[in-house]
Structures are given as structure tokens and as C-alpha cells.
Amino acid sequence: PLPQARPLRVEWPLEVAPGEVAQVRVRLEGGSLPEVRFSLPVLKERREGDDLVLLFQAPWEARERLEVILWAEGGESRAFLPLNPGKDLLLVRLDPPRASLGERVEVRVETLFPAEEVHLLLPTGALPLVAEGEGPPWVFVGTFRVEEALLKEARSLTGSLRALSLEVRARQGEVERGKEVRLLLR
């Protein structure tokens, strides 16, 4: 006799970027979840009601499409995920976004990959940011004071408005990603 069919429902991400941590949601209709195997290493696994959520990282070297396979007692699900190499893996926020001489600025960086270290590159040197909590997203925070040396490096935009170009660098193993941000100065 054939075993009773229990459909396996899998929700895949619409697209991923190389290096990005994404999630796949699994539900076995009409029963509890069996043991699940995945074609990529699973970073985290958690239950959300009747669903099992698996977090995985797209390989940094992936190109064009990423083939992923999920096996469970209820069947197999295969997907070819489109890759978006232009997706921003670093989200940077400066608070305040406009500062004046002597003012402290908080830098908050969220990475969509498990960064091991994050730095803000100032004209006066690198400022290491401190990790907060567990990802995803992975959050790093630090503060710096607007000093004369930084004001000298600012470029004039219009009239009295100037901007200081800064760069954030995040590293995971041998891979490093960066993003430029501007701090407006009064």
C-alpha cells in the first residue's frame, strides 16, 4: 500500500544576494514536521507555530542562480533562486544625519550576513563598531565626535552646507563589503 500522501509546502525567498542570509519556511500539511535536510548549511532553525524556519547563507561565490533543495518525509522541494549581486548587504544610519563641530554622531550598521567585524573609516582613522545582539540582521554600533580634522576633509555642497564622505567596511572571513555614506555638516 502507498503511504498516505502529505504535501510538503515550502516558501522560498524571491531572490538572494551572494553572501546574504535568507530564510526558507517549511510546513508539512496535516501533520507534524519530520526531519528536514537542506542542500546548504543551516545557520539557525526555529519553530513558528506549525512552520519550521531555516536560515541559510547564499555562498559568496554564487553566480546568476542558486539551486537549493530541501528534503523531508513529505517529499522534496527544489528551487532556483535568482541572485541579485547589486543588493545592498549593509544598511547604515547616522544619528544625527546632520551634525556640527563638537557633536557626537552614532553610527548604526545592519549587515545581512554574519559579519565578524565592522569598521567606520574616518579621515582620522578606523573606528571599530561593537556588535549588539544576535542576527539576522547583525547590528554594529559606535560613536564619534565631529572634530576640526574631520571638518577640514568635508566638501562644500551648496553655500554653507558641507558633507563628509565616510566608508563602512564589514568583513566575514576573507570577504569584505563596503558602503559609502555622507554626514552633512553645519
Tab-separated table of C-alpha atoms in Angstrom, residues 10-132:
chain	number	residue	atom	x	y	z
A	10	VAL	CA	7.931	25.346	1.155
A	11	GLU	CA	8.173	29.135	0.881
A	12	TRP	CA	11.406	30.220	-0.773
A	13	PRO	CA	12.818	33.768	-0.876
A	14	LEU	CA	12.108	35.614	-4.142
A	15	GLU	CA	15.798	36.393	-4.613
A	16	VAL	CA	19.029	36.465	-2.629
A	17	ALA	CA	22.343	38.227	-2.905
A	18	PRO	CA	25.642	36.358	-2.749
A	19	GLY	CA	26.545	36.209	0.955
A	20	GLU	CA	23.062	37.157	2.179
A	21	VAL	CA	21.381	35.183	4.931
A	22	ALA	CA	17.885	34.230	3.810
A	23	GLN	CA	15.135	32.036	5.171
A	24	VAL	CA	13.050	29.167	3.902
A	25	ARG	CA	9.753	28.301	5.601
A	26	VAL	CA	8.599	24.662	5.693
A	27	ARG	CA	5.206	23.214	6.606
A	28	LEU	CA	4.030	19.666	6.289
A	29	GLU	CA	0.275	19.852	5.805
A	30	GLY	CA	-1.745	17.530	8.012
A	31	GLY	CA	0.958	16.554	10.444
A	32	SER	CA	3.982	17.418	12.454
A	33	LEU	CA	7.229	18.255	10.752
A	34	PRO	CA	9.582	15.377	10.088
A	35	GLU	CA	13.344	15.637	9.982
A	36	VAL	CA	14.381	18.085	7.289
A	37	ARG	CA	17.624	18.136	5.290
A	38	PHE	CA	18.825	21.106	3.277
A	39	SER	CA	21.383	21.328	0.468
A	40	LEU	CA	23.229	24.246	2.143
A	41	PRO	CA	24.461	24.556	5.739
A	42	VAL	CA	21.692	25.759	8.068
A	43	LEU	CA	22.760	28.662	10.295
A	44	LYS	CA	19.678	28.636	12.524
A	45	GLU	CA	16.481	26.698	12.834
A	46	ARG	CA	13.347	27.816	14.696
A	47	ARG	CA	9.694	26.853	15.050
A	48	GLU	CA	6.978	29.384	14.339
A	49	GLY	CA	3.639	27.706	15.039
A	50	ASP	CA	3.290	24.818	12.555
A	51	ASP	CA	6.200	26.093	10.467
A	52	LEU	CA	9.878	25.344	10.593
A	53	VAL	CA	12.063	28.297	9.548
A	54	LEU	CA	15.594	27.586	8.335
A	55	LEU	CA	18.181	30.338	7.922
A	56	PHE	CA	20.896	29.773	5.354
A	57	GLN	CA	23.620	31.864	3.754
A	58	ALA	CA	23.927	32.067	-0.018
A	59	PRO	CA	27.521	31.256	-0.980
A	60	TRP	CA	29.631	34.349	-1.715
A	61	GLU	CA	30.850	32.761	-4.941
A	62	ALA	CA	27.308	32.046	-6.275
A	63	ARG	CA	26.519	33.481	-9.739
A	64	GLU	CA	23.237	34.034	-11.641
A	65	ARG	CA	21.048	31.380	-9.930
A	66	LEU	CA	21.344	29.371	-6.751
A	67	GLU	CA	19.941	25.841	-6.746
A	68	VAL	CA	18.669	24.778	-3.331
A	69	ILE	CA	16.976	21.535	-2.345
A	70	LEU	CA	15.009	20.640	0.757
A	71	TRP	CA	14.248	17.023	1.645
A	72	ALA	CA	11.655	15.872	4.168
A	73	GLU	CA	9.465	12.825	4.733
A	74	GLY	CA	6.693	14.621	2.823
A	75	GLY	CA	8.802	14.949	-0.307
A	76	GLU	CA	11.420	17.103	-1.932
A	77	SER	CA	11.305	20.744	-2.915
A	78	ARG	CA	13.812	22.277	-5.311
A	79	ALA	CA	14.207	25.941	-6.236
A	80	PHE	CA	16.448	28.003	-8.485
A	81	LEU	CA	16.718	31.294	-6.617
A	82	PRO	CA	17.626	34.354	-8.714
A	83	LEU	CA	20.730	36.120	-7.428
A	84	ASN	CA	20.870	39.877	-7.064
A	85	PRO	CA	24.574	40.806	-6.786
A	86	GLY	CA	23.647	44.511	-6.605
A	87	LYS	CA	21.587	44.154	-3.414
A	88	ASP	CA	22.894	46.270	-0.559
A	89	LEU	CA	24.077	43.995	2.270
A	90	LEU	CA	24.923	46.932	4.565
A	91	LEU	CA	22.341	49.338	5.953
A	92	VAL	CA	23.970	52.373	7.591
A	93	ARG	CA	22.305	55.044	9.715
A	94	LEU	CA	23.964	58.140	11.169
A	95	ASP	CA	22.238	59.828	14.106
A	96	PRO	CA	22.013	62.750	13.736
A	97	PRO	CA	22.320	62.760	9.930
A	98	ARG	CA	23.464	66.415	10.112
A	99	ALA	CA	25.996	67.444	12.745
A	100	SER	CA	28.131	70.394	13.789
A	101	LEU	CA	31.570	70.789	15.358
A	102	GLY	CA	31.825	69.032	18.740
A	103	GLU	CA	28.644	66.993	18.268
A	104	ARG	CA	28.629	63.225	18.796
A	105	VAL	CA	27.348	61.044	15.960
A	106	GLU	CA	26.089	57.496	16.455
A	107	VAL	CA	26.774	55.045	13.638
A	108	ARG	CA	24.442	52.046	13.371
A	109	VAL	CA	25.181	49.364	10.776
A	110	GLU	CA	22.985	46.363	9.998
A	111	THR	CA	24.532	43.605	7.900
A	112	LEU	CA	22.510	40.958	6.057
A	113	PHE	CA	25.364	38.487	6.543
A	114	PRO	CA	27.108	37.341	9.750
A	115	ALA	CA	29.882	39.922	9.792
A	116	GLU	CA	32.758	39.213	12.143
A	117	GLU	CA	33.837	42.837	12.360
A	118	VAL	CA	32.662	46.218	11.112
A	119	HIS	CA	34.645	49.482	10.939
A	120	LEU	CA	33.800	53.059	10.112
A	121	LEU	CA	36.653	54.585	8.138
A	122	LEU	CA	37.100	58.223	9.145
A	123	PRO	CA	39.748	60.510	7.626
A	124	THR	CA	41.407	60.398	11.068
A	125	GLY	CA	41.438	56.568	11.304
A	126	ALA	CA	39.260	53.467	11.611
A	127	LEU	CA	36.573	53.263	14.288
A	128	PRO	CA	35.688	49.640	15.195
A	129	LEU	CA	31.958	49.190	15.781
A	130	VAL	CA	30.620	46.973	18.589
A	131	ALA	CA	28.213	44.087	17.892
A	132	GLU	CA	24.774	44.262	19.539
